[in-house]
mmCIF file of C-alpha atoms and ligand atoms in Angstrom:
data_model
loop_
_atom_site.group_PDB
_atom_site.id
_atom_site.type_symbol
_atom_site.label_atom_id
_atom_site.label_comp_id
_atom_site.label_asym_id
_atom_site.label_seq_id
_atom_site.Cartn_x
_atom_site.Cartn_y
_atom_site.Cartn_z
ATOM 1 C CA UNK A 1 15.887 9.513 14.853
ATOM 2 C CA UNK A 2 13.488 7.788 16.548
ATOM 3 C CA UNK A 3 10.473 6.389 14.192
ATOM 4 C CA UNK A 4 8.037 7.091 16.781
ATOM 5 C CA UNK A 5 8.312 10.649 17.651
ATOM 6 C CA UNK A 6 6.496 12.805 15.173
ATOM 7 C CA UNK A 7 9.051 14.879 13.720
ATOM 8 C CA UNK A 8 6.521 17.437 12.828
ATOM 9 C CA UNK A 9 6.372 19.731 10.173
ATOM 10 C CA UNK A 10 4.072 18.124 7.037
ATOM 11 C CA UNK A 11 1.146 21.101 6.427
ATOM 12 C CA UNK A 12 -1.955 19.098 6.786
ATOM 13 C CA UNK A 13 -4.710 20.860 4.895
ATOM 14 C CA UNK A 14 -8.215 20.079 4.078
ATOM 15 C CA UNK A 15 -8.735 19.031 0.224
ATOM 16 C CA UNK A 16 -10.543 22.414 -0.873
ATOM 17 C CA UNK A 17 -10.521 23.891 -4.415
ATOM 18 C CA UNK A 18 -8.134 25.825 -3.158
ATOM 19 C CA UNK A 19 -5.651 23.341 -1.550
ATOM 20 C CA UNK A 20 -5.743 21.413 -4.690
ATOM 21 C CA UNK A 21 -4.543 24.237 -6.636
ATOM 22 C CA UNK A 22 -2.094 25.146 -3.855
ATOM 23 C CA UNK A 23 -0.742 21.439 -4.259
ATOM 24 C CA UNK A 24 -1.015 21.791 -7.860
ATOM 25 C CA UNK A 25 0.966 24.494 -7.479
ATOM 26 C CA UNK A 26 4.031 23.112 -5.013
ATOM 27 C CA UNK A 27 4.293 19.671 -7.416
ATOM 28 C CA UNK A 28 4.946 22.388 -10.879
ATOM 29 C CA UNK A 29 7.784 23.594 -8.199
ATOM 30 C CA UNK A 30 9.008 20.413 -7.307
ATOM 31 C CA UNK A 31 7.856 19.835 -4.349
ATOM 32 C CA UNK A 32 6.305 16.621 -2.599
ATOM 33 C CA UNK A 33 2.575 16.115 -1.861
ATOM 34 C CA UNK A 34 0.878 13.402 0.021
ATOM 35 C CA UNK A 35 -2.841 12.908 -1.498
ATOM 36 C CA UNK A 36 -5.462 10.364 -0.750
ATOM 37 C CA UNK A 37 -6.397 7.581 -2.981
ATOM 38 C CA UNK A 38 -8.978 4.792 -2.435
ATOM 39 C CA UNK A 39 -6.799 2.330 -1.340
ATOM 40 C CA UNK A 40 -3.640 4.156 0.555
ATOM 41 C CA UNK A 41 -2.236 7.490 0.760
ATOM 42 C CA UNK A 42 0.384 8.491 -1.721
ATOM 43 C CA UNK A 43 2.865 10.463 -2.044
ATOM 44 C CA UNK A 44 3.172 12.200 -5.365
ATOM 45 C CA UNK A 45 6.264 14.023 -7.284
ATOM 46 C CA UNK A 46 5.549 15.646 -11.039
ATOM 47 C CA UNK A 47 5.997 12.260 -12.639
ATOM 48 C CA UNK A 48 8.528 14.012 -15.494
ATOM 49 C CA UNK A 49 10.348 16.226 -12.432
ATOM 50 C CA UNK A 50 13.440 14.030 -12.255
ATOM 51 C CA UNK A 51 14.819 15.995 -8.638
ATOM 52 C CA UNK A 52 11.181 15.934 -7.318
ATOM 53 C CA UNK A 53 10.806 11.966 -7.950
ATOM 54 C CA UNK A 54 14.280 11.831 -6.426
ATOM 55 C CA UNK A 55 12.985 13.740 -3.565
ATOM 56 C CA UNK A 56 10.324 10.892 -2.515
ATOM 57 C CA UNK A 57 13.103 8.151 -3.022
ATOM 58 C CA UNK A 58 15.153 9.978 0.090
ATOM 59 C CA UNK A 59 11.532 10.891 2.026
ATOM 60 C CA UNK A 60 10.792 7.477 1.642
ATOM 61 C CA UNK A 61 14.574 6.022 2.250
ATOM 62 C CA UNK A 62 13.751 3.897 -0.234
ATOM 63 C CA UNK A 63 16.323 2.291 -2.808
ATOM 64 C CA UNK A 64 16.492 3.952 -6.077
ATOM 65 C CA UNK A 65 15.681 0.622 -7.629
ATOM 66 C CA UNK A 66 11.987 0.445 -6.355
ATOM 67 C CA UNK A 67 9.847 1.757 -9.263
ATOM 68 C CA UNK A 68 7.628 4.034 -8.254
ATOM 69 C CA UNK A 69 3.642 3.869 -10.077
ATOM 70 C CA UNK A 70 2.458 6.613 -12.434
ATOM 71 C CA UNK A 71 -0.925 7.843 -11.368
ATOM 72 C CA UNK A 72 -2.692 9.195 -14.659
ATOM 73 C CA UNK A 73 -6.577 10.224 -14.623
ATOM 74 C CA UNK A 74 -7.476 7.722 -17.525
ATOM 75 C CA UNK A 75 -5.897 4.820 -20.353
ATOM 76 C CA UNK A 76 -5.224 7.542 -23.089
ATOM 77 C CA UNK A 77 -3.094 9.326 -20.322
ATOM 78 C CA UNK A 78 -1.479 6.046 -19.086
ATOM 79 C CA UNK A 79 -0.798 5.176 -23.147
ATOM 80 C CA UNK A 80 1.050 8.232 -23.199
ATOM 81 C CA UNK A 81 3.805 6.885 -20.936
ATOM 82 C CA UNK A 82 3.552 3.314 -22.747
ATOM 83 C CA UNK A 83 5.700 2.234 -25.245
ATOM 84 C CA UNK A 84 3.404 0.113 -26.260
ATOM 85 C CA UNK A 85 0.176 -0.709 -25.175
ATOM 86 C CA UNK A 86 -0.716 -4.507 -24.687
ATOM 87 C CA UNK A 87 -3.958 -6.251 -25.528
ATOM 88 C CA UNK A 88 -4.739 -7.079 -21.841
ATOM 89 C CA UNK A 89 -3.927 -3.525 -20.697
ATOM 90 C CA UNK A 90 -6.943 -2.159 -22.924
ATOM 91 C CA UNK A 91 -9.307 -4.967 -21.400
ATOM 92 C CA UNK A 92 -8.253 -4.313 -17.815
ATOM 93 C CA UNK A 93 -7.931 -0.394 -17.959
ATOM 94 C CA UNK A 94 -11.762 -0.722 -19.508
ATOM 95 C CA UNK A 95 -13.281 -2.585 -17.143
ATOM 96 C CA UNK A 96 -11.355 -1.726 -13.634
ATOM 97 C CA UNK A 97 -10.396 2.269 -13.997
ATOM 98 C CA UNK A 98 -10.420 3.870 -12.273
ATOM 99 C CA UNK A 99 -9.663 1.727 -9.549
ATOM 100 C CA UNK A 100 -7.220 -0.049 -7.235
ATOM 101 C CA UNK A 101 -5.492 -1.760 -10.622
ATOM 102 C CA UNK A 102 -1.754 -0.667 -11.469
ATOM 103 C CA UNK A 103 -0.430 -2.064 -14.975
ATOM 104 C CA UNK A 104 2.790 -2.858 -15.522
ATOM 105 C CA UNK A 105 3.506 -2.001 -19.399
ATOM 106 C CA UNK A 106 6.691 -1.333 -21.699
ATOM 107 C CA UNK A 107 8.328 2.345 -20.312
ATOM 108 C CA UNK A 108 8.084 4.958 -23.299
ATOM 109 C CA UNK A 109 11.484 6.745 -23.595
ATOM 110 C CA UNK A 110 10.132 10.314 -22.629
ATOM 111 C CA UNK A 111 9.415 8.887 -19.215
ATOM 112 C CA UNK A 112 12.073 9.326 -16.604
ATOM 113 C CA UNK A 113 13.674 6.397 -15.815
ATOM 114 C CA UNK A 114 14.023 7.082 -12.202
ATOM 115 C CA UNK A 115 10.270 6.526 -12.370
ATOM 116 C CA UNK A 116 10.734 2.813 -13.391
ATOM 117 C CA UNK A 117 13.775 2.699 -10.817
ATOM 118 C CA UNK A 118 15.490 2.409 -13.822
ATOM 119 C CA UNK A 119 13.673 -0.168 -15.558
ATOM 120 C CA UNK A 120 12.426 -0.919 -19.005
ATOM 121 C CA UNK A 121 8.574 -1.112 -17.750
ATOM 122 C CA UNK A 122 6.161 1.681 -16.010
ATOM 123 C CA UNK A 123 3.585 0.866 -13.924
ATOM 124 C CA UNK A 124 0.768 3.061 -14.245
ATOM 125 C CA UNK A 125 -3.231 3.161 -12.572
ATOM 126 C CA UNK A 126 -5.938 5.594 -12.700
ATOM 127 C CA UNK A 127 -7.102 6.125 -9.117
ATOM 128 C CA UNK A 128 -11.023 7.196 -8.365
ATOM 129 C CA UNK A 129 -10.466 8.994 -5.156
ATOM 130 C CA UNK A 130 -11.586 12.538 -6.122
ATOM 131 C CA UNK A 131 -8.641 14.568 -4.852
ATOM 132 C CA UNK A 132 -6.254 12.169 -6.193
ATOM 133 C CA UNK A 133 -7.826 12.916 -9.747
ATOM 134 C CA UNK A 134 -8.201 17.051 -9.001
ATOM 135 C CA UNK A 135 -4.936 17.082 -8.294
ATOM 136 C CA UNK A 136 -3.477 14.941 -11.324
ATOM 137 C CA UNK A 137 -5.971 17.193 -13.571
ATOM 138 C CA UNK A 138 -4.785 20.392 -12.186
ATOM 139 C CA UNK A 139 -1.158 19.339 -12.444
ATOM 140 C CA UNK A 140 -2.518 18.525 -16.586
ATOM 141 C CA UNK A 141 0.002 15.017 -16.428
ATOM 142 C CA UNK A 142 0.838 12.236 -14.376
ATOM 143 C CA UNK A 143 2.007 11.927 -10.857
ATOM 144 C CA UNK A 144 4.870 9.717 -9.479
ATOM 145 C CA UNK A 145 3.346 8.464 -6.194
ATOM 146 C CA UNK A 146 4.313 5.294 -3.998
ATOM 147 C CA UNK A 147 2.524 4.700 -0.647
ATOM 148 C CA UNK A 148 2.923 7.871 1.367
ATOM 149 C CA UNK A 149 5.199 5.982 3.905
ATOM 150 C CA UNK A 150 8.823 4.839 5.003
ATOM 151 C CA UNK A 151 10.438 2.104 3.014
ATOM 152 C CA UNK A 152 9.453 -1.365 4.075
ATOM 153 C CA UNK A 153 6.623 0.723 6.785
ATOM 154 C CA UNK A 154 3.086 0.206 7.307
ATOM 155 C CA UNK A 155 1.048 2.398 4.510
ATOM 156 C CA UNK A 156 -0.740 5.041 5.687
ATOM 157 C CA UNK A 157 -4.209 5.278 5.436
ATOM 158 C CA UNK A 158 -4.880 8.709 6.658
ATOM 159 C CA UNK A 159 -3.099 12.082 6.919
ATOM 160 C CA UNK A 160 -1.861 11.552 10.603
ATOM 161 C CA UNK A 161 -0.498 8.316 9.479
ATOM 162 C CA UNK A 162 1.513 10.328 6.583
ATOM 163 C CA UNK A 163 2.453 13.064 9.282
ATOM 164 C CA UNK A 164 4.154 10.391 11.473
ATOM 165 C CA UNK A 165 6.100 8.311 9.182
ATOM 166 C CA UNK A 166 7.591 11.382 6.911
ATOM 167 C CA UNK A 167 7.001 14.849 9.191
ATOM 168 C CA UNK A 168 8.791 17.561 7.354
ATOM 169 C CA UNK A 169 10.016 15.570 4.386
ATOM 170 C CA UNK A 170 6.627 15.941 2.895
ATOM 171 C CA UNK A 171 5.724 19.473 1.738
ATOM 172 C CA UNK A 172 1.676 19.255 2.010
ATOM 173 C CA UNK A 173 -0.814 16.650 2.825
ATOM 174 C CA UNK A 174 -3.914 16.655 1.575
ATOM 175 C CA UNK A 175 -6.254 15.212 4.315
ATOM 176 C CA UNK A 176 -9.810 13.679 2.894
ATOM 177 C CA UNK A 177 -9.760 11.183 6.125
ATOM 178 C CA UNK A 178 -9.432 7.498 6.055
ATOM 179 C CA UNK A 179 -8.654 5.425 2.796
ATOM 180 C CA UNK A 180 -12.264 3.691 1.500
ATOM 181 C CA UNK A 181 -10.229 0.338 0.513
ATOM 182 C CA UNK A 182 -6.918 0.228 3.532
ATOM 183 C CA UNK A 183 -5.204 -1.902 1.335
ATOM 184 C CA UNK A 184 -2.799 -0.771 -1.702
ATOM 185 C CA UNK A 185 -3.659 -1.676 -5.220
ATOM 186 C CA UNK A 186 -3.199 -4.968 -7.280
ATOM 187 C CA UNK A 187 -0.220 -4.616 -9.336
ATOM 188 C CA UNK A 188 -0.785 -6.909 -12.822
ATOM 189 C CA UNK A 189 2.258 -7.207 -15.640
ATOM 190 C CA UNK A 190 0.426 -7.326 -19.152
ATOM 191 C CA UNK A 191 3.453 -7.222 -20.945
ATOM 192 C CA UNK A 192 3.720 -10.862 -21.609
ATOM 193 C CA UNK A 193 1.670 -13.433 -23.496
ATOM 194 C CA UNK A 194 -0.251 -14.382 -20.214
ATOM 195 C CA UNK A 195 -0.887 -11.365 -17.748
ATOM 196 C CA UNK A 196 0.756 -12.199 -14.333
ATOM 197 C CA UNK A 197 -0.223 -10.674 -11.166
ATOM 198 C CA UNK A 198 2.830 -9.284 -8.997
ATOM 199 C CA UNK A 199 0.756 -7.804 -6.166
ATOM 200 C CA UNK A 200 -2.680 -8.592 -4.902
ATOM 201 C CA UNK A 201 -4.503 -5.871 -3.385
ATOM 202 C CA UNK A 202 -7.393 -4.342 -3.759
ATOM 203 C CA UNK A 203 -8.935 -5.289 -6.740
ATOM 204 C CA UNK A 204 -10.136 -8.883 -6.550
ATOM 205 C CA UNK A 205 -8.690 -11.650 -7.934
ATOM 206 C CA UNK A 206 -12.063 -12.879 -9.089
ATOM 207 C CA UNK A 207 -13.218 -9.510 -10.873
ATOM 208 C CA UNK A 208 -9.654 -9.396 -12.511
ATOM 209 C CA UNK A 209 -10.072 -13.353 -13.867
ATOM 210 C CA UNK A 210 -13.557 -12.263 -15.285
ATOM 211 C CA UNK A 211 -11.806 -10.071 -17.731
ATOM 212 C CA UNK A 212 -8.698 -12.265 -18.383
ATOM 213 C CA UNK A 213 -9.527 -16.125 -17.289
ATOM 214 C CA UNK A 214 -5.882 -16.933 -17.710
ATOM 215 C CA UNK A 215 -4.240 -14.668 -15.595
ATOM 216 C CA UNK A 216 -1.294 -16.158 -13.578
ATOM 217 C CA UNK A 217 -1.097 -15.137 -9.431
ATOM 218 C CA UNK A 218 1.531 -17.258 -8.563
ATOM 219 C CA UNK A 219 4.720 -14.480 -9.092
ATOM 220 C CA UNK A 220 2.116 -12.325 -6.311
ATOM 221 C CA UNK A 221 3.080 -15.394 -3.594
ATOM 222 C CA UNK A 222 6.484 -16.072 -4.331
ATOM 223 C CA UNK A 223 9.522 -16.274 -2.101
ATOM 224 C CA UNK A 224 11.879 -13.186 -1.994
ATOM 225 C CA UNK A 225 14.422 -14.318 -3.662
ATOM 226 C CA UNK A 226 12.697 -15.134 -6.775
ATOM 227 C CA UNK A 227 10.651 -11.817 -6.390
ATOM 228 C CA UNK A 228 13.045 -10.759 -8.816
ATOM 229 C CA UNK A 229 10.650 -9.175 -11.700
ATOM 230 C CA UNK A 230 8.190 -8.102 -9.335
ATOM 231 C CA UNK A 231 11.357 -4.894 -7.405
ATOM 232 C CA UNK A 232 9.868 -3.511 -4.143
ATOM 233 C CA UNK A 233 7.948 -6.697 -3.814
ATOM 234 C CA UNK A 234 10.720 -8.837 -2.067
ATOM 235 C CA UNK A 235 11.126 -9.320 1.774
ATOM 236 C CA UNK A 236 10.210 -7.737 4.520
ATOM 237 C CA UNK A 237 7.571 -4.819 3.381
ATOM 238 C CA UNK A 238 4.510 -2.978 5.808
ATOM 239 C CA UNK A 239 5.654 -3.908 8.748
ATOM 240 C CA UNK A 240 4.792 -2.069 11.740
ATOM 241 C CA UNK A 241 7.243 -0.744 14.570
ATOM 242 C CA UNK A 242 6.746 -3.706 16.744
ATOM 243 C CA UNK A 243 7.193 -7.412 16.036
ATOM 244 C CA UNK A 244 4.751 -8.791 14.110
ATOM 245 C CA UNK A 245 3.937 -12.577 14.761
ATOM 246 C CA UNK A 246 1.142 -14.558 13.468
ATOM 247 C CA UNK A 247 -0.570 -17.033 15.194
ATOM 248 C CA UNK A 248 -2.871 -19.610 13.825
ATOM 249 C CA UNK A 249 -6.144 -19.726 15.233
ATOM 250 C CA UNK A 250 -7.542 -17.768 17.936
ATOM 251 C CA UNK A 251 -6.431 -19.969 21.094
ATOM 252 C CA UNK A 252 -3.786 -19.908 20.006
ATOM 253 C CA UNK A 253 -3.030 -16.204 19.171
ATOM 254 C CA UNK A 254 -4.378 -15.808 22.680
ATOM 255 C CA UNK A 255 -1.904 -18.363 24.019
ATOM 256 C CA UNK A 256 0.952 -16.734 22.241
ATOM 257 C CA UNK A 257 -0.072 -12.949 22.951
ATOM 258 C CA UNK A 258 0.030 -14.106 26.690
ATOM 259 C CA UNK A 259 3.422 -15.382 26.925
ATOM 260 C CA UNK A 260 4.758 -12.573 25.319
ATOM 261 C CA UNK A 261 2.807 -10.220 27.610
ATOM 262 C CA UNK A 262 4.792 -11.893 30.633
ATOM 263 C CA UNK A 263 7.845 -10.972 28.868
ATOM 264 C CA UNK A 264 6.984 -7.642 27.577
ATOM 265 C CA UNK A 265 5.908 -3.806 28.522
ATOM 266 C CA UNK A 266 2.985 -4.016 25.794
ATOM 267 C CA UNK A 267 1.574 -6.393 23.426
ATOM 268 C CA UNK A 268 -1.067 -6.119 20.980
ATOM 269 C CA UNK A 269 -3.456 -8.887 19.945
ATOM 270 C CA UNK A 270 -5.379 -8.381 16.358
ATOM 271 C CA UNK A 271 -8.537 -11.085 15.856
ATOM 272 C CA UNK A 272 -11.065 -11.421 13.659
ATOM 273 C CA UNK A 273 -12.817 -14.673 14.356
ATOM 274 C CA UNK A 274 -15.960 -13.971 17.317
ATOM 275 C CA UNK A 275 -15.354 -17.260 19.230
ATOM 276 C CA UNK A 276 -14.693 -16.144 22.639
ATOM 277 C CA UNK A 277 -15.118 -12.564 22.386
ATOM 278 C CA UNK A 278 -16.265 -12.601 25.549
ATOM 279 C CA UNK A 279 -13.613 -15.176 27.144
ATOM 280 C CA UNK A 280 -11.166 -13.803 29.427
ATOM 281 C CA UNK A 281 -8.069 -12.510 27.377
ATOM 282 C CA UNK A 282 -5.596 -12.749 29.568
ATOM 283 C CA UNK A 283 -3.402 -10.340 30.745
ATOM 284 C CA UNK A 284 -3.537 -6.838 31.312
ATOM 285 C CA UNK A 285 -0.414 -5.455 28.888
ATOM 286 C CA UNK A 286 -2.314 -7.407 26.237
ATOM 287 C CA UNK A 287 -4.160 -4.508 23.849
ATOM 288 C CA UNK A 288 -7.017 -6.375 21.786
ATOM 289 C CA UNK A 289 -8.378 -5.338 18.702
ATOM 290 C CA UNK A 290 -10.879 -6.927 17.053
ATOM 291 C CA UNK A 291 -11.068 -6.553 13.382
ATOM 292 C CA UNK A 292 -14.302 -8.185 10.909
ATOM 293 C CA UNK A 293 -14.712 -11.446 9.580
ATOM 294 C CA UNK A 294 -15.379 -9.898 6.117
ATOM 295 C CA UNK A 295 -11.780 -9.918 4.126
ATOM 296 C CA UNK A 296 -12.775 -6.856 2.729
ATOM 297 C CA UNK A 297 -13.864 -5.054 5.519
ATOM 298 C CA UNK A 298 -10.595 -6.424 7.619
ATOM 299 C CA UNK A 299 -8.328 -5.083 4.936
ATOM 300 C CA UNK A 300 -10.126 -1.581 5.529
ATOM 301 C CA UNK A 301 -9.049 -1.392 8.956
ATOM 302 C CA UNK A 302 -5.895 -3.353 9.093
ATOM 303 C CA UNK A 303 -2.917 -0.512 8.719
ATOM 304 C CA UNK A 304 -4.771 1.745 11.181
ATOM 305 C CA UNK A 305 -4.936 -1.070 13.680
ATOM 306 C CA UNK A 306 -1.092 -1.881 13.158
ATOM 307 C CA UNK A 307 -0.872 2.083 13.585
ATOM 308 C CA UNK A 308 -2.833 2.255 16.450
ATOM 309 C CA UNK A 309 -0.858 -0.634 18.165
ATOM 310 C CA UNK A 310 2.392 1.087 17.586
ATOM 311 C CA UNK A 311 1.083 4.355 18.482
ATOM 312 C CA UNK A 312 0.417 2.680 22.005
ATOM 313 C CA UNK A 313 3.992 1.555 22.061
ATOM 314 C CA UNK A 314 3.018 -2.390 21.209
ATOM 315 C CA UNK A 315 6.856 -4.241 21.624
ATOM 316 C CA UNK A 316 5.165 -7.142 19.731
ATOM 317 C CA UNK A 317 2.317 -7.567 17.975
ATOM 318 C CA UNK A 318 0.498 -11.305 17.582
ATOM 319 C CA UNK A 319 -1.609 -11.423 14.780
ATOM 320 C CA UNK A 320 -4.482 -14.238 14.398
ATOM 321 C CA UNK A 321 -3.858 -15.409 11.067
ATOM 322 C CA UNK A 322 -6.757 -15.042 8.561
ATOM 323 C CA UNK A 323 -8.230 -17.925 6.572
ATOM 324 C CA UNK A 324 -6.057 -19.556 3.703
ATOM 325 C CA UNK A 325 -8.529 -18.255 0.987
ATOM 326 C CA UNK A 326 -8.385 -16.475 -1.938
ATOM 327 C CA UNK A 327 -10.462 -13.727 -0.935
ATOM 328 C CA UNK A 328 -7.712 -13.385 2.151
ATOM 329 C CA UNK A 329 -5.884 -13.045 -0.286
ATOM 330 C CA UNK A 330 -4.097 -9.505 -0.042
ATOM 331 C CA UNK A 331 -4.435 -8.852 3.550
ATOM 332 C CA UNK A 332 -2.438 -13.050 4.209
ATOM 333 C CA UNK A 333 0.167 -11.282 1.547
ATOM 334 C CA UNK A 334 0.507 -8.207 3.988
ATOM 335 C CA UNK A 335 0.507 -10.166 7.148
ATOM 336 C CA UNK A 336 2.758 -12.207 5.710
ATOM 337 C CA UNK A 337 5.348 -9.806 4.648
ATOM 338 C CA UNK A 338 4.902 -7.793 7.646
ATOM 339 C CA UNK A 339 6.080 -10.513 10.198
ATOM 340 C CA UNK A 340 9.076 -10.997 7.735
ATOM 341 C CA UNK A 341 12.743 -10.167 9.657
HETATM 342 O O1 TXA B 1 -2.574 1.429 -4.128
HETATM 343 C C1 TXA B 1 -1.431 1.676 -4.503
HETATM 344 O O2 TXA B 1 -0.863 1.030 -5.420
HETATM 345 C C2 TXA B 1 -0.692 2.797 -3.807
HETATM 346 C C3 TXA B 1 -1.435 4.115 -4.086
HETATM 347 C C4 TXA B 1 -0.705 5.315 -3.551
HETATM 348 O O3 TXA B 1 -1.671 4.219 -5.449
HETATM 349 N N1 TXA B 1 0.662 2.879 -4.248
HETATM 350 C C5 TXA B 1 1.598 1.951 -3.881
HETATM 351 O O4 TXA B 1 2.868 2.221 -4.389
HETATM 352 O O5 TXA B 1 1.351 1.004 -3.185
HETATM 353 P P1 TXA B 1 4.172 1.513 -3.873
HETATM 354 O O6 TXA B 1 5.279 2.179 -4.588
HETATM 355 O O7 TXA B 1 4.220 1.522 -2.423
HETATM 356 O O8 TXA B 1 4.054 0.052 -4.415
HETATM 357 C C6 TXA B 1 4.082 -0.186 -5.810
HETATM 358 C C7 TXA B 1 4.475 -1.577 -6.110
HETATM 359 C C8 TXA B 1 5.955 -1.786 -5.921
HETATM 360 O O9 TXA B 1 6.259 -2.285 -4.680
HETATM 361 C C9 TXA B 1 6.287 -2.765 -7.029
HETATM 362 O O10 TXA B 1 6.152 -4.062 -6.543
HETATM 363 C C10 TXA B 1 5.219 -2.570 -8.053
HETATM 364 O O11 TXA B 1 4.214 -1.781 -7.495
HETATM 365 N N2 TXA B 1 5.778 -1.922 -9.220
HETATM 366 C C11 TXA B 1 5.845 -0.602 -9.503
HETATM 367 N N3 TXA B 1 6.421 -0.389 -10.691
HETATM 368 C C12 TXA B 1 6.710 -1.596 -11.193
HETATM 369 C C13 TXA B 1 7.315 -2.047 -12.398
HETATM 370 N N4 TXA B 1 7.733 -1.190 -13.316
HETATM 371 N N5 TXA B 1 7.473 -3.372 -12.566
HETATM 372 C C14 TXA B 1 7.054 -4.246 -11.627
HETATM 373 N N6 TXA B 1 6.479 -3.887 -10.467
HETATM 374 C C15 TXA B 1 6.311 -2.576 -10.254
HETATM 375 MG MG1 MG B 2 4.436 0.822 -0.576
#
């Protein structure tokens, strides 16, 4: 099939007290539901329905050793899914629930497996988006929900992004318009003696070292082939349709989108820096989009750029890279693993 055409299908309805219930509803009879959360969309499986969690493995296409993160509405419903319940998953859960924070914690046995992708660990986070909770609290338990998208695709960050990547494979989507953060959460492993961060995302790296001073990022950067303990993590991960190449600086992302353009139907060009915004760009197949200097703001818009590009049938897609700081932090990780082949 053809990843661009729409295949059509997914019931897109607005997140009423109704719809909720009607979700509610479809996930107690197995069924998939895309829901909104702050940072991406989601889509969720009754987190203890082993055929319905199976059933967003084969929406997704993704491999059945990709754990998937429990969504629970607060720490005593995340402890109930623990088999223990680490020191540094109290202090985080206290201070960053609910939030874009997933915790990676010892798998209690009463929690399918296919969950964990099989593993011995669960990762579990309390979202704040309001129709992410109603629905988790009128389920009464936990949700199995990965980013409402194709393995390795760009995350969605509305309900027409859900529509296109997954069409009929998804039952319901519940649409509460664009995702406040655009960028999925930050995944953190408290099961050792020093927490380790696996993903950055959302939550800053600076609020999280508040809490725990000593928290390790490096296994969040690391190659793909040591990715090992981090599954789902390794290679090449939210990539849009088109080729994704980054160019350093804004010359020279202007340079590069350029040459391509001679070369090719369409090409996109993402910037952020001002300089020159009002410099000629070059050619005419080049499609600019100009996202903010502020990381946080950039990481907002980010996926629904990418969309947009490959909605306008972008062959490649240059990408000024953003600065080599911290706060960059998530969105460099994305970009990176995005213009992976
Ligand atoms: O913001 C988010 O986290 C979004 C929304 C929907 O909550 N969800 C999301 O899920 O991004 P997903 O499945 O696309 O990414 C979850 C990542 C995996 O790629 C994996 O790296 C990590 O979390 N993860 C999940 N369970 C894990 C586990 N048991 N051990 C280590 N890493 C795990
Ligand atoms: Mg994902």
């Amino acid at each position: 099939m053809d990843p661009r055409k729409p295949p059509g299908g997914a019931r897109i309805l607005a997140p009423t007290d109704d719809n909720i219930r009607l979700a509610a509803e479809r996930l107690r009879a197995g069924a998939i539901v895309a829901m909104p959360t702050e940072t991406v969309y989601g889509l969720a499986a009754d987190a203890f329905d082993e055929r319905a969690v199976a059933r967003v493995f084969a929406a997704k296409g993704r491999p059945a050793n990709h754990p998937l993160i429990a969504h629970v509405l607060d720490e005593a419903q995340a402890r109930a899914l623990a088999a223990s319940w680490p020191e540094g998953a109290s202090r985080l859960a206290s201070a960053f629930w609910p939030g874009p924070l997933t915790l990676v914690v010892p798998r209690a046995p009463h929690v399918p497996a296919a969950v964990a992708g099989g593993g011995s660990s669960i990762a579990v986070r309390a979202p704040s988006h309001a129709v992410a909770r109603a629905v988790i609290e009128a389920l009464g338990h936990p949700v199995a929900a990965p980013s409402a998208n194709r393995f390795q695709g760009l995350s969605a960050t509305t309900a027409a992004h859900v529509a296109k990547a997954l069409g009929s494979a998804v039952n319901l989507v519940l649409d509460a318009g664009a995702c406040e953060g655009g960028i999925e959460s930050t995944v953190v492993d408290v099961r050792g003696e020093t927490a380790r961060v696996l993903r950055v995302g959302g939550l800053s790296l600076t609020a999280l070292r508040r809490q725990l001073p000593d928290v390790e990022v490096a296994a969040a950067f690391k190659a793909r082939d040591e990715a090992r303990d981090a599954p789902g993590m390794d290679g090449r991960h939210y990539a849009p349709l088109a080729q994704l190449v980054l160019a350093v600086g804004w010359r020279e992302a202007v340079r590069v989108a350029n040459e391509w353009a001679a070369r090719c139907r369409i090409v996109g060009l993402v910037t952020h820096a001002q300089e020159g915004a009002d410099a000629p760009w070059g050619l005419e197949n080049v499609l600019v989009r100009s996202l903010p200097v502020d990381p946080v703001q950039y990481a907002r818009l980010l996926y629904s750029t990418l969309h947009n590009l490959d909605d306008a049938g972008a062959d490649v897609i240059v990408v000024q890279n953003v600065p080599m700081e911290e706060a960059w932090g998530a969105v460099a990780d994305r970009l990176r693993r995005g213009a992976t082949h």
